Coordinates of C-alpha atoms and ligand atoms in Angstrom, one line a residue:
M16 CA 0.0 0.1 0.0
R17 CA 1.4 3.4 -0.9
Y18 CA 0.5 6.5 1.3
L19 CA 0.2 10.2 0.5
T20 CA 1.4 12.7 2.8
T21 CA -0.3 16.2 3.4
I22 CA 1.4 19.1 5.5
G23 CA 0.3 22.4 6.1
L24 CA 2.3 25.0 8.1
E25 CA 1.4 27.7 10.2
V26 CA 4.5 30.0 10.7
H27 CA 5.0 32.9 13.0
A28 CA 7.7 35.6 12.1
Q29 CA 8.5 38.3 14.6
L30 CA 8.7 41.7 12.7
K31 CA 11.9 43.7 12.6
T32 CA 10.5 46.8 14.4
R33 CA 12.2 49.0 16.9
S34 CA 9.0 49.0 19.1
K35 CA 6.4 46.7 20.1
M36 CA 3.1 46.3 18.2
F37 CA 1.0 48.3 20.3
C38 CA 3.3 50.2 22.8
A39 CA 6.4 52.1 22.7
C40 CA 8.4 49.4 24.4
P41 CA 11.7 48.3 22.6
V42 CA 11.9 44.9 20.8
E43 CA 15.2 43.7 21.8
F44 CA 16.1 40.0 22.1
G45 CA 18.2 38.9 25.2
A46 CA 17.5 41.8 27.3
E47 CA 17.3 41.5 31.2
P48 CA 13.9 39.6 31.8
N49 CA 10.8 42.3 32.2
S50 CA 13.0 45.2 31.5
H51 CA 10.9 46.2 28.5
T52 CA 7.6 46.5 29.7
C53 CA 4.7 48.9 30.0
P54 CA 1.2 48.9 31.3
I55 CA -0.2 48.1 27.6
C56 CA 2.2 45.1 27.0
L57 CA 1.7 43.7 30.6
G58 CA -2.2 44.1 29.8
L59 CA -3.1 46.2 32.9
P60 CA -6.8 47.3 33.0
G61 CA -7.5 50.4 31.2
A62 CA -4.2 50.5 29.0
L63 CA -5.1 51.6 25.4
P64 CA -3.1 50.1 22.4
V65 CA -1.8 52.3 19.7
M66 CA -0.8 50.5 16.4
N67 CA 2.7 50.4 15.1
E68 CA 2.5 51.7 11.5
E69 CA 5.8 50.2 10.4
A70 CA 4.4 46.7 11.4
L71 CA 1.5 47.0 9.1
R72 CA 3.9 48.3 6.3
L73 CA 6.2 45.3 6.8
T74 CA 3.3 42.8 6.5
V75 CA 2.0 44.6 3.5
L76 CA 5.4 44.4 2.2
T77 CA 5.7 40.8 2.6
G78 CA 2.3 40.4 1.2
L79 CA 3.6 42.2 -2.1
M80 CA 6.8 40.0 -2.1
L81 CA 4.6 37.0 -2.1
D82 CA 2.1 38.1 -4.7
C83 CA -0.7 38.3 -2.0
D84 CA -3.9 40.0 -2.5
I85 CA -3.9 43.0 -0.1
A86 CA -7.1 43.8 1.8
D87 CA -8.5 47.4 1.2
V88 CA -9.6 47.6 4.7
S89 CA -8.4 45.2 7.4
K90 CA -9.1 45.1 11.2
F91 CA -7.8 43.7 14.5
D92 CA -9.7 41.3 16.7
R93 CA -9.6 40.1 20.1
K94 CA -8.9 36.2 20.2
N95 CA -10.2 35.1 23.8
Y96 CA -8.3 32.4 25.7
F97 CA -6.6 32.1 29.2
Y98 CA -3.0 31.5 29.6
P99 CA -0.4 32.6 32.1
D100 CA 1.7 34.2 29.4
L101 CA -1.3 36.4 28.4
P102 CA -2.6 38.2 31.3
K103 CA -5.2 40.2 29.3
N104 CA -7.0 37.0 28.4
Y105 CA -6.9 37.9 25.0
Q106 CA -4.4 38.3 22.0
I107 CA -4.9 41.0 19.7
S108 CA -4.9 39.2 16.1
Q109 CA -6.9 39.4 13.1
Y110 CA -9.9 37.1 12.3
D111 CA -11.9 37.6 9.1
M112 CA -10.1 40.5 7.8
P113 CA -6.6 39.7 7.5
L114 CA -4.1 42.3 5.8
C115 CA -3.1 39.7 3.1
S116 CA -4.6 36.7 1.4
N117 CA -3.7 34.1 -1.2
G118 CA -0.1 34.6 -2.6
S119 CA 2.4 31.9 -2.8
V120 CA 6.2 31.0 -1.7
P121 CA 8.2 29.8 -4.8
L122 CA 10.4 26.8 -3.8
H123 CA 14.0 26.8 -5.5
D124 CA 16.2 23.7 -5.6
L125 CA 18.7 25.0 -3.3
A126 CA 16.2 25.7 -0.5
Y127 CA 15.7 21.8 -0.4
P128 CA 18.0 20.0 1.9
K129 CA 21.5 19.2 0.4
D130 CA 20.8 15.4 0.0
A131 CA 17.6 15.8 -1.6
Q132 CA 18.3 18.4 -4.2
K133 CA 18.9 15.8 -7.0
N134 CA 15.5 14.4 -6.2
I135 CA 13.2 17.0 -6.3
A136 CA 9.3 15.8 -6.8
V137 CA 8.2 19.1 -8.3
P138 CA 10.7 21.6 -9.6
D139 CA 9.8 25.2 -9.4
K140 CA 6.8 24.3 -7.1
E141 CA 4.9 27.2 -5.5
V142 CA 3.2 26.7 -2.3
R143 CA 0.0 28.8 -2.3
L144 CA -0.7 30.7 1.1
V145 CA -4.2 31.1 2.8
R146 CA -3.4 34.1 4.4
I147 CA -1.1 36.3 6.2
H148 CA -2.1 38.1 9.3
L149 CA -0.8 40.5 12.0
E150 CA -0.7 40.0 15.8
E151 CA 1.1 40.3 18.9
D152 CA 3.4 37.8 20.4
V153 CA 2.9 36.8 24.0
A154 CA 5.2 36.5 27.0
K155 CA 7.7 33.8 27.2
S156 CA 7.6 31.2 30.0
F157 CA 10.5 29.5 31.6
H158 CA 10.1 26.5 33.5
F159 CA 12.5 26.1 36.5
E160 CA 12.8 23.0 38.8
T161 CA 9.5 23.7 40.9
T162 CA 8.6 27.1 39.5
T163 CA 7.8 28.9 36.3
G164 CA 9.0 32.5 35.4
I165 CA 7.5 34.9 32.9
D166 CA 9.3 37.2 30.7
F167 CA 7.1 39.9 29.3
N168 CA 9.7 41.5 27.3
R169 CA 8.5 39.4 24.2
A170 CA 4.8 40.3 25.0
G171 CA 3.6 42.6 22.3
T172 CA 6.4 42.1 19.7
P173 CA 4.8 42.4 16.4
L174 CA 4.1 38.9 15.0
M175 CA 3.1 37.8 11.3
E176 CA 1.3 34.7 11.0
I177 CA 1.6 33.0 7.6
V178 CA -0.8 30.2 6.8
T179 CA -0.2 27.7 3.8
Q180 CA -2.5 25.8 2.1
P181 CA -2.3 22.0 3.0
E182 CA -0.2 21.1 -0.3
I183 CA 3.1 20.3 1.1
T184 CA 3.7 16.7 0.3
S185 CA 7.0 15.8 1.9
P186 CA 9.2 16.7 4.9
E187 CA 11.7 17.9 2.2
E188 CA 9.1 20.3 0.7
A189 CA 8.3 21.6 4.1
F190 CA 12.1 22.2 4.6
A191 CA 12.4 24.0 1.4
F192 CA 9.3 26.1 2.1
L193 CA 10.7 27.5 5.3
T194 CA 14.2 27.9 3.7
S195 CA 12.6 29.9 1.0
L196 CA 10.3 31.9 3.1
K197 CA 13.2 32.8 5.6
Q198 CA 15.3 34.2 2.6
I199 CA 12.3 36.2 1.5
L200 CA 11.7 37.5 5.0
I201 CA 15.5 38.6 5.0
Y202 CA 15.3 40.0 1.6
G203 CA 12.5 42.3 2.6
G204 CA 14.2 43.4 6.0
V205 CA 11.0 42.1 7.5
S206 CA 12.4 40.0 10.0
D207 CA 15.7 38.2 11.0
A208 CA 14.0 35.2 10.9
D209 CA 16.3 33.1 13.3
M210 CA 14.7 30.1 14.4
E211 CA 17.0 29.8 17.5
K212 CA 16.0 32.9 18.8
G213 CA 12.3 32.2 18.1
Q214 CA 11.9 34.9 15.5
L215 CA 10.5 32.2 13.2
R216 CA 8.4 29.5 14.6
C217 CA 6.5 26.9 13.1
D218 CA 3.7 24.5 13.7
C219 CA 2.9 21.6 11.1
N220 CA -0.2 19.9 10.5
V221 CA 0.6 16.4 8.9
S222 CA -1.6 13.6 7.9
V223 CA -1.3 10.5 5.6
R224 CA -3.7 8.5 3.9
P225 CA -3.5 5.6 1.5
E226 CA -3.2 6.7 -2.2
T227 CA -6.8 5.0 -2.9
Q228 CA -8.5 7.3 -0.4
T229 CA -9.5 10.9 -1.4
E230 CA -10.5 12.2 2.0
L231 CA -7.5 13.5 4.1
G232 CA -6.4 11.5 7.0
A233 CA -6.6 12.5 10.6
K234 CA -4.8 15.8 11.2
I235 CA -2.0 15.7 13.5
E236 CA -0.3 19.0 14.8
I237 CA 3.3 19.1 15.7
K238 CA 4.5 22.1 17.9
N239 CA 7.6 23.5 19.4
M240 CA 10.3 22.9 16.7
N241 CA 13.4 25.3 16.8
S242 CA 15.2 24.6 13.5
I243 CA 14.3 24.0 9.8
S244 CA 16.1 20.8 10.0
G245 CA 14.0 19.9 13.3
V246 CA 10.9 20.3 11.2
R247 CA 12.2 18.0 8.5
H248 CA 13.3 15.3 11.1
A249 CA 10.0 15.6 13.1
L250 CA 7.9 15.4 9.9
T251 CA 9.8 12.4 8.8
Y252 CA 9.5 10.7 12.0
E253 CA 5.6 11.5 12.2
V254 CA 5.0 10.3 8.8
A255 CA 6.5 7.0 9.2
R256 CA 4.8 6.6 12.6
Q257 CA 1.3 7.4 11.3
I258 CA 2.0 4.8 8.2
E259 CA 3.0 2.2 10.5
A260 CA 0.0 2.8 12.8
L261 CA -2.5 2.6 9.7
G262 CA -0.4 -0.5 8.5
R263 CA -1.4 -2.0 12.0
G264 CA -4.9 -1.3 11.5
E265 CA -5.1 1.6 14.0
K266 CA -7.2 4.4 13.6
L267 CA -5.6 7.8 13.8
E268 CA -7.3 10.6 15.7
Q269 CA -6.8 14.2 15.7
E270 CA -4.1 15.2 18.1
T271 CA -1.4 17.8 19.2
R272 CA 2.1 16.3 19.5
G273 CA 5.4 17.8 20.5
W274 CA 8.8 17.2 19.2
D275 CA 11.9 16.0 21.1
D276 CA 14.9 16.9 19.6
V277 CA 17.3 15.1 21.8
M278 CA 15.2 11.7 21.5
G279 CA 14.3 12.4 17.9
E280 CA 10.7 11.5 18.2
T281 CA 7.4 13.2 18.5
F282 CA 5.3 12.7 21.8
L283 CA 1.5 13.0 22.4
M284 CA 0.7 16.3 24.1
R285 CA -3.3 16.3 24.1
T286 CA -5.8 14.4 22.2
K287 CA -8.7 15.3 20.0
E288 CA -10.0 18.6 22.0
S289 CA -13.3 20.3 20.9
A290 CA -12.3 22.8 18.3
H291 CA -11.4 26.0 20.1
D292 CA -13.9 28.8 20.4
Y293 CA -11.9 31.9 20.8
R294 CA -15.2 34.1 20.9
F295 CA -13.3 36.5 18.3
F296 CA -14.7 40.0 18.1
P297 CA -13.4 43.3 16.7
D298 CA -11.0 45.1 19.4
P299 CA -13.0 48.2 20.3
D300 CA -9.8 50.1 21.0
L301 CA -8.5 49.9 17.6
V302 CA -10.2 51.4 14.3
P303 CA -9.9 49.4 11.0
V304 CA -7.0 50.2 8.8
K305 CA -7.1 51.4 5.5
T306 CA -4.3 50.2 3.3
E307 CA -4.3 52.6 0.6
G308 CA -1.7 54.8 2.1
L309 CA 0.4 51.7 3.2
L310 CA 0.6 50.4 -0.1
S311 CA 1.9 53.3 -1.7
D312 CA 4.7 53.7 0.8
V313 CA 5.6 50.1 0.7
R314 CA 5.6 50.0 -3.1
A315 CA 8.2 52.7 -3.1
R316 CA 10.5 50.4 -1.1
L317 CA 9.7 46.9 -2.6
P318 CA 13.0 44.9 -2.8
E319 CA 13.7 42.5 -5.5
S320 CA 12.7 39.0 -4.5
P321 CA 15.2 36.3 -4.5
K322 CA 13.5 34.6 -7.6
R323 CA 13.7 37.9 -9.6
K324 CA 17.4 38.2 -8.5
R325 CA 18.3 34.8 -9.7
A326 CA 16.7 35.3 -13.1
R327 CA 18.3 38.8 -13.6
F328 CA 21.7 37.3 -12.6
V329 CA 21.4 34.8 -15.6
Q330 CA 20.2 37.3 -18.2
Q331 CA 22.3 40.3 -16.9
Y332 CA 25.7 38.5 -16.3
G333 CA 25.4 35.3 -18.3
V334 CA 26.1 33.2 -15.2
T335 CA 24.4 29.6 -15.3
A336 CA 21.1 29.0 -13.3
Y337 CA 22.8 27.0 -10.6
D338 CA 25.5 29.8 -9.9
A339 CA 23.1 32.5 -9.9
G340 CA 21.0 30.4 -7.3
V341 CA 24.2 30.0 -5.1
L342 CA 25.1 33.7 -5.5
A343 CA 21.5 35.0 -4.7
N344 CA 21.1 32.6 -1.7
D345 CA 22.8 34.7 0.4
L346 CA 21.9 38.7 0.2
E347 CA 25.4 39.7 1.0
L348 CA 27.0 37.3 -1.4
A349 CA 24.8 38.5 -4.0
A350 CA 25.6 42.4 -3.3
Y351 CA 29.3 41.4 -3.3
F352 CA 29.0 39.7 -6.7
E353 CA 27.1 42.6 -8.2
K354 CA 29.5 45.2 -7.0
A355 CA 32.4 43.3 -8.8
A356 CA 30.3 42.2 -11.8
R357 CA 28.6 45.4 -12.6
V358 CA 31.9 47.0 -13.8
S359 CA 33.6 43.7 -15.0
K360 CA 34.0 42.9 -18.6
K361 CA 34.1 39.0 -17.5
P362 CA 31.2 38.7 -15.1
K363 CA 31.2 35.0 -15.5
A364 CA 34.8 34.8 -14.4
I365 CA 33.9 36.9 -11.2
A366 CA 31.2 34.4 -10.3
N367 CA 33.9 31.5 -10.8
W368 CA 36.3 33.2 -8.4
I369 CA 33.7 33.8 -5.9
L370 CA 31.9 30.3 -5.9
N371 CA 35.2 28.5 -6.1
D372 CA 38.5 30.2 -4.7
L373 CA 36.7 32.8 -2.5
Q374 CA 34.0 30.7 -0.7
S375 CA 36.8 28.1 -0.1
A376 CA 39.0 30.8 1.4
L377 CA 36.4 32.3 3.5
S378 CA 35.1 28.9 4.8
T379 CA 38.8 27.7 5.7
A380 CA 39.3 31.1 7.5
G381 CA 36.1 30.8 9.3
K382 CA 34.9 34.2 7.7
T383 CA 31.7 35.4 6.2
I384 CA 31.5 37.3 2.9
K385 CA 30.9 40.3 5.4
E386 CA 34.4 40.0 6.7
C387 CA 36.1 39.3 3.5
P388 CA 39.4 40.7 3.2
I389 CA 39.1 41.2 -0.6
P390 CA 37.1 44.1 -1.6
P391 CA 34.9 43.5 -4.9
E392 CA 36.7 46.1 -6.7
A393 CA 40.0 44.4 -6.1
L394 CA 38.5 40.9 -7.3
N395 CA 37.5 42.7 -10.6
E396 CA 40.8 44.1 -10.8
L397 CA 42.4 40.6 -10.6
V398 CA 39.9 39.2 -13.3
A399 CA 40.9 42.2 -15.5
L400 CA 44.7 41.5 -14.9
I401 CA 44.1 37.9 -16.1
D402 CA 41.9 39.1 -18.8
S403 CA 44.4 41.3 -20.5
G404 CA 47.1 38.6 -20.1
K405 CA 49.3 40.6 -17.8
I406 CA 49.3 37.6 -15.5
S407 CA 48.6 33.9 -16.3
S408 CA 45.4 32.2 -14.5
K409 CA 48.1 30.2 -12.6
Q410 CA 49.8 33.3 -11.2
G411 CA 46.2 34.7 -10.6
K412 CA 45.8 31.9 -8.1
E413 CA 49.1 32.9 -6.3
V414 CA 48.0 36.5 -6.2
F415 CA 44.6 35.8 -5.0
A416 CA 46.0 33.8 -2.2
E417 CA 48.1 36.9 -1.2
M418 CA 45.2 39.2 -1.6
F419 CA 43.3 37.2 0.9
A420 CA 46.2 37.0 3.4
S421 CA 47.2 40.5 3.2
G422 CA 44.2 42.6 1.7
K423 CA 46.8 44.2 -0.7
S424 CA 45.7 45.1 -4.1
P425 CA 46.4 42.6 -7.0
S426 CA 48.4 45.2 -8.9
A427 CA 50.7 45.9 -5.8
I428 CA 51.4 42.1 -5.3
V429 CA 52.2 41.7 -9.0
Q430 CA 54.6 44.5 -8.9
E431 CA 56.0 43.6 -5.7
R432 CA 56.7 40.0 -6.7
G433 CA 57.7 40.8 -10.1
I434 CA 55.4 38.3 -11.5
E435 CA 53.8 40.1 -14.4
Q436 CA 53.3 38.0 -17.5
L437 CA 55.3 38.8 -20.5
S438 CA 52.9 39.8 -23.1
D439 CA 55.2 42.1 -25.2
T440 CA 55.2 40.6 -28.9
T441 CA 58.7 41.5 -29.8
A442 CA 60.3 40.2 -26.6
I443 CA 58.3 36.8 -26.8
E444 CA 59.2 36.6 -30.6
R445 CA 63.1 36.9 -29.6
I446 CA 63.0 34.2 -27.2
C447 CA 61.1 32.0 -29.6
D448 CA 63.9 32.5 -32.3
E449 CA 66.4 31.7 -29.7
V450 CA 64.7 28.5 -28.7
I451 CA 64.1 27.4 -32.6
A452 CA 67.7 27.9 -33.1
A453 CA 68.9 26.2 -30.2
N454 CA 66.9 23.2 -30.8
P455 CA 66.9 22.4 -34.7
K456 CA 65.7 18.5 -34.2
P457 CA 62.4 19.3 -32.5
A458 CA 61.7 22.3 -34.9
A459 CA 62.1 19.9 -38.0
D460 CA 60.2 17.3 -36.3
F461 CA 57.2 19.8 -36.0
K462 CA 57.5 20.8 -39.4
A463 CA 57.8 17.2 -40.6
G464 CA 54.4 16.8 -39.0
N465 CA 55.0 15.9 -35.3
A466 CA 52.6 18.2 -33.6
A467 CA 53.9 17.0 -30.2
S468 CA 57.0 18.9 -30.7
L469 CA 55.5 22.2 -30.3
N470 CA 54.9 21.4 -26.6
F471 CA 58.5 20.8 -26.1
L472 CA 59.6 24.0 -27.8
M473 CA 57.0 25.9 -25.6
G474 CA 58.3 24.4 -22.4
Q475 CA 61.7 26.0 -23.7
V476 CA 60.3 29.3 -24.2
M477 CA 58.4 29.4 -20.8
K478 CA 61.7 28.2 -19.1
L479 CA 63.9 30.7 -20.6
S480 CA 61.1 33.5 -19.9
K481 CA 61.3 32.2 -16.3
G482 CA 57.6 31.3 -16.7
K483 CA 56.5 34.9 -17.6
A484 CA 55.7 34.5 -21.0
N485 CA 52.0 34.6 -22.0
P486 CA 51.5 30.7 -23.1
Q487 CA 48.8 31.5 -25.5
M488 CA 50.9 33.9 -27.4
V489 CA 54.0 31.7 -27.2
G490 CA 51.9 29.1 -28.9
E491 CA 50.6 31.3 -31.6
I492 CA 54.0 32.7 -32.2
L493 CA 56.1 29.6 -32.3
E494 CA 53.5 27.9 -34.7
R495 CA 53.5 30.8 -37.1
K496 CA 57.6 31.0 -37.2
L497 CA 57.7 27.1 -37.7
R498 CA 55.1 27.0 -40.4
A499 CA 56.7 30.2 -42.2
Ligands
ZN3 ZN1 5.1 48.1 26.5
MN4 MN1 -1.0 33.0 15.9

């Protein structure tokens, strides 16, 4: 029996604003607990919320980047429930009029786990979204041995909730979705989307069913994962567990499970509870939002999406789709490439240097592209030196290593080391004449049709020029002279 997997994700992303959603307290990760609080985010009676306009803009910006429909009018609602991290007993969220609906996240090949990139079920898949709404984060609980502490610094942080259609069909696709989404959020400057800091959190709904069955299987929710690979592992475990249970003839029921990263397994948290009734109603302290003004603000600052950047790199600089993917994968790397490539006659060579030599040098040195000792202009200069024949590509590698080690410019290194390639026709001709005269036998052999003799003569010229002669010119000149 074959089984089909259906996954839907609910992703919460903290927005990168200076202040909280409904008060002026700063948003800062890692501050002293309960140091960034006020009557509003503590939920004291009578405190009145004031909307953070930048959070609205960032949500609309995300919506535009993901091709969502932006509501003309949106509103905030109270989602009522009781929990220790929520002293008002309601969360300000959005119910029936979210800021964004529809839209999609395009998955690209490099967003899949490395070991799955050769085996992508649906290339260029786009995962459609149901909606994106804006809400406030709740406080964070810390469970100690016998007590629980609550930190209200997080309470009121602007939180964007992104809900997908249930159309992800494997743990690898879920991984690619989160990687692609995270990249888009970083591109937009919307969120730092660091899962370890809880800036990006994900709940998964997963079900399996026999392929002969049209109706979806029991929906099982997995909570509390703190990395994208954790999501993949949890889903892989859960899909296998569900298939095994069905194979045993067991009937699965709707339930919520947690993920134990250490044990590598999901565990039951609570079984089929009656659907929550949150008693949503419009927040009477907040007026509805007209998005017209926000839209025009945001359109003016709409960044290029990763997908568009990849396509443009191929078109504008002639790099391969794969190379464009790697370059655009990291916004800093993409910016570095463009700074060099924009002014270069050989943008493809720039890409090769970055993807091979520079990336390996950076990883060996444990540096990020931001800490790269070679400025993009210098890399462009190096490529131009090789392209013009001033130095050979082999010499280029030496110069590159020294550039990386010392931060010196390539022309300074070439001058210091005296490694300039000899590209002066007259000088090379003179050496060629000398070599032909000193080696009459190989010269005659070449003339008699032994093509390999040319290599020997070339070697002699290179030796005599102390390796400085431009090899391509040497070959051409020798051949011309011998055929004359
Ligand atoms: Zn506050
Ligand atoms: Mn939510």
